[in-house]
């Protein structure tokens, strides 16, 4: 599976420094305008295939009647989900959701934080979160809260699939590195700093161009595998499988991503 256009795994150049002081923006506000271009070769179909395969493994049935996408962004994965499934998604970025709306992607989208799910009309057979969304939460208590809310919105024996970046990914592909890109008339510079003591990666995105300009700061935290397991089990999930890089259901010490397949415990 190719990840060459994935912002978390692609090769990065030598470090450079931005001197000018530019006002900072909220994450995924300025970036929203370029996000789909940056991710234009991301393997959404492969991601969807593994999610749906996981659902079938977890339930023995197919397709899911209803699906909830946690951190749905511009909903680029939605066209690869079953047409029979009812689709719902939530994201904190109004700008990302507006792009999905402008493309008339089917389904229902709501703006909100994963720390506080809005009222939803029904439970879901499948919930998923992809592309390191959960790494944005820097405290274990926040992950614990998200998992508890996810369990609450799932049907009995519902399936939860998610991916997370590993510490190896942050160390190998980001620490102290800078990436420069040009998208149309906009220049984008990614500057990365990693703190091994806190396991937190800080990525500063510098935008220069007529479409968008400014700086966004993104913070991600890598958690050990045992922490993810413990938090899932504490929230009432059975872990059905842990995979690596959307390639296999085996845990690899060289993985950039771990994939988790879980089922809500029956009462």
XYZ file of C-alpha atoms in Angstrom, residues 36-256:
221
model
C -7.526 17.675 -0.289
C -4.656 18.722 -2.536
C -2.076 17.652 0.051
C -3.924 14.337 0.456
C -4.711 13.817 -3.228
C -3.001 10.410 -3.386
C -3.992 9.152 0.053
C -5.282 5.558 -0.268
C -8.827 6.196 0.957
C -10.164 3.132 -0.841
C -7.641 0.891 0.963
C -8.538 2.478 4.295
C -12.234 1.910 3.637
C -11.600 -1.704 2.631
C -9.847 -2.489 5.911
C -12.535 -0.724 7.964
C -15.313 -2.645 6.227
C -13.398 -5.915 6.385
C -13.069 -5.292 10.111
C -16.791 -4.724 10.441
C -17.507 -8.029 8.727
C -14.976 -9.811 10.964
C -16.528 -8.265 14.055
C -20.180 -8.915 13.254
C -20.355 -11.630 10.624
C -22.740 -9.426 8.648
C -22.546 -6.791 5.931
C -23.122 -3.959 5.186
C -23.523 -1.835 8.330
C -26.868 -0.055 8.361
C -25.380 3.091 9.908
C -21.831 4.482 10.117
C -20.406 7.311 12.224
C -17.143 8.995 11.110
C -15.304 10.638 14.025
C -13.225 13.520 12.673
C -14.680 13.260 9.178
C -12.941 16.346 7.711
C -13.812 16.762 4.036
C -15.357 13.238 3.943
C -13.076 11.983 1.177
C -13.486 8.401 2.374
C -17.297 8.478 2.217
C -17.634 7.629 -1.504
C -15.865 4.322 -0.717
C -18.413 3.328 1.937
C -21.451 1.160 1.088
C -24.214 3.094 -0.692
C -26.802 1.283 1.456
C -25.288 2.629 4.702
C -26.583 5.748 6.434
C -23.576 8.047 6.916
C -23.004 10.517 9.753
C -19.863 12.423 10.581
C -18.534 14.964 13.038
C -15.591 17.348 12.857
C -14.413 20.337 14.858
C -13.464 22.321 11.730
C -16.287 24.264 10.102
C -14.000 24.962 7.152
C -13.421 21.258 6.466
C -17.141 20.495 6.702
C -17.973 23.345 4.333
C -15.727 21.770 1.703
C -17.548 18.446 2.069
C -20.885 20.265 1.778
C -19.737 22.129 -1.340
C -18.956 18.806 -3.027
C -22.448 17.507 -2.235
C -21.081 14.380 -0.578
C -24.054 12.397 0.669
C -24.647 11.965 4.391
C -25.172 14.113 7.476
C -22.388 16.169 9.043
C -22.298 17.994 12.367
C -19.700 20.343 13.792
C -18.414 19.478 17.231
C -15.605 18.164 19.409
C -15.055 14.480 20.027
C -14.837 15.426 23.703
C -18.541 16.266 23.671
C -20.670 14.308 21.204
C -23.863 16.137 20.174
C -27.266 14.440 20.544
C -27.612 11.878 17.756
C -30.880 10.402 16.459
C -29.881 6.762 16.691
C -27.099 4.341 17.534
C -24.602 3.185 14.937
C -23.427 -0.231 13.781
C -19.939 1.050 12.944
C -17.891 3.997 14.190
C -14.449 4.826 12.874
C -11.710 7.450 13.187
C -8.855 7.631 10.714
C -5.651 9.501 9.917
C -4.398 9.991 13.481
C -7.370 12.029 14.706
C -7.069 10.559 18.198
C -3.399 11.580 18.472
C -4.606 15.190 18.718
C -5.815 14.523 22.265
C -2.897 15.045 24.618
C -4.318 13.592 27.842
C -5.276 10.010 28.602
C -8.438 11.256 30.301
C -9.544 12.802 26.998
C -9.084 9.514 25.140
C -10.963 7.759 27.921
C -13.865 10.189 27.512
C -13.939 9.744 23.729
C -13.963 5.963 24.024
C -16.803 6.072 26.566
C -18.891 8.291 24.274
C -18.109 6.066 21.295
C -19.341 3.033 23.192
C -22.511 4.912 24.117
C -23.434 5.695 20.485
C -22.801 2.170 19.194
C -25.469 -0.472 18.840
C -25.127 -3.655 20.868
C -22.077 -5.507 19.535
C -21.271 -2.456 17.390
C -17.792 -2.178 15.876
C -15.223 0.584 16.444
C -12.225 0.961 14.103
C -9.494 3.571 14.403
C -5.872 4.269 13.563
C -3.192 6.133 15.520
C 0.329 7.264 14.732
C 3.090 5.472 16.593
C 6.020 7.016 18.418
C 8.291 5.495 15.791
C 6.441 7.488 13.135
C 7.020 10.748 14.999
C 10.676 9.942 15.667
C 11.566 8.616 12.206
C 9.481 10.767 9.874
C 9.053 14.053 11.704
C 11.510 14.833 14.470
C 13.460 17.982 13.522
C 12.369 17.813 9.888
C 10.902 20.349 7.512
C 8.838 19.705 4.407
C 8.231 22.286 1.677
C 5.403 22.028 -0.837
C 3.757 24.229 -3.442
C 0.068 23.893 -4.240
C -0.942 26.215 -7.056
C 0.169 29.673 -5.967
C 0.359 28.753 -2.279
C 3.556 27.654 -0.556
C 3.310 25.359 2.447
C 6.140 24.678 4.895
C 5.800 22.029 7.612
C 8.147 22.439 10.591
C 8.266 19.609 13.115
C 9.533 19.388 16.685
C 9.251 16.234 18.775
C 9.635 16.014 22.548
C 10.479 12.411 23.515
C 9.760 13.067 27.206
C 6.115 14.004 26.600
C 5.807 12.041 23.311
C 4.276 15.193 21.799
C 4.886 16.238 18.196
C 4.404 19.922 17.350
C 3.858 20.651 13.666
C 3.805 24.271 12.516
C 2.224 24.825 9.102
C 3.274 28.065 7.384
C 1.071 29.162 4.468
C 2.086 31.867 1.985
C -0.115 32.702 -0.967
C -3.153 34.603 -2.258
C -5.574 31.811 -1.300
C -4.431 31.446 2.268
C -1.680 32.777 4.532
C -0.739 32.391 8.160
C 0.452 29.731 10.592
C -1.324 26.767 12.160
C 0.104 24.736 15.016
C -0.888 21.085 15.395
C -0.023 19.005 18.462
C -0.091 15.199 18.482
C 0.777 12.733 21.220
C 1.912 9.153 20.747
C 0.742 6.661 23.366
C 2.217 3.193 24.035
C 0.279 0.219 22.753
C -0.558 -0.886 26.298
C -2.228 2.467 27.039
C -4.529 2.136 24.027
C -5.420 -1.411 25.083
C -6.107 -0.412 28.679
C -8.297 2.575 27.746
C -10.323 0.511 25.278
C -10.946 -2.293 27.739
C -11.860 0.239 30.441
C -14.488 1.735 28.111
C -16.151 -1.641 27.560
C -14.573 -2.747 24.292
C -13.217 -6.123 23.300
C -10.173 -5.779 21.050
C -10.653 -8.097 18.086
C -7.428 -7.211 16.314
C -4.537 -4.773 16.079
C -2.896 -4.202 12.716
C -0.143 -2.138 11.149
C -0.219 0.470 8.398
C -3.488 -0.773 6.862
C -1.462 -3.678 5.492
C -2.086 -6.597 7.862
C -3.685 -7.587 11.157
C -0.296 -7.986 12.808
C 1.454 -5.608 15.192
C 4.762 -4.470 13.713
C 7.471 -2.668 15.664
C 8.177 -0.742 12.447
C 4.612 0.498 11.952
C 3.865 4.157 11.346
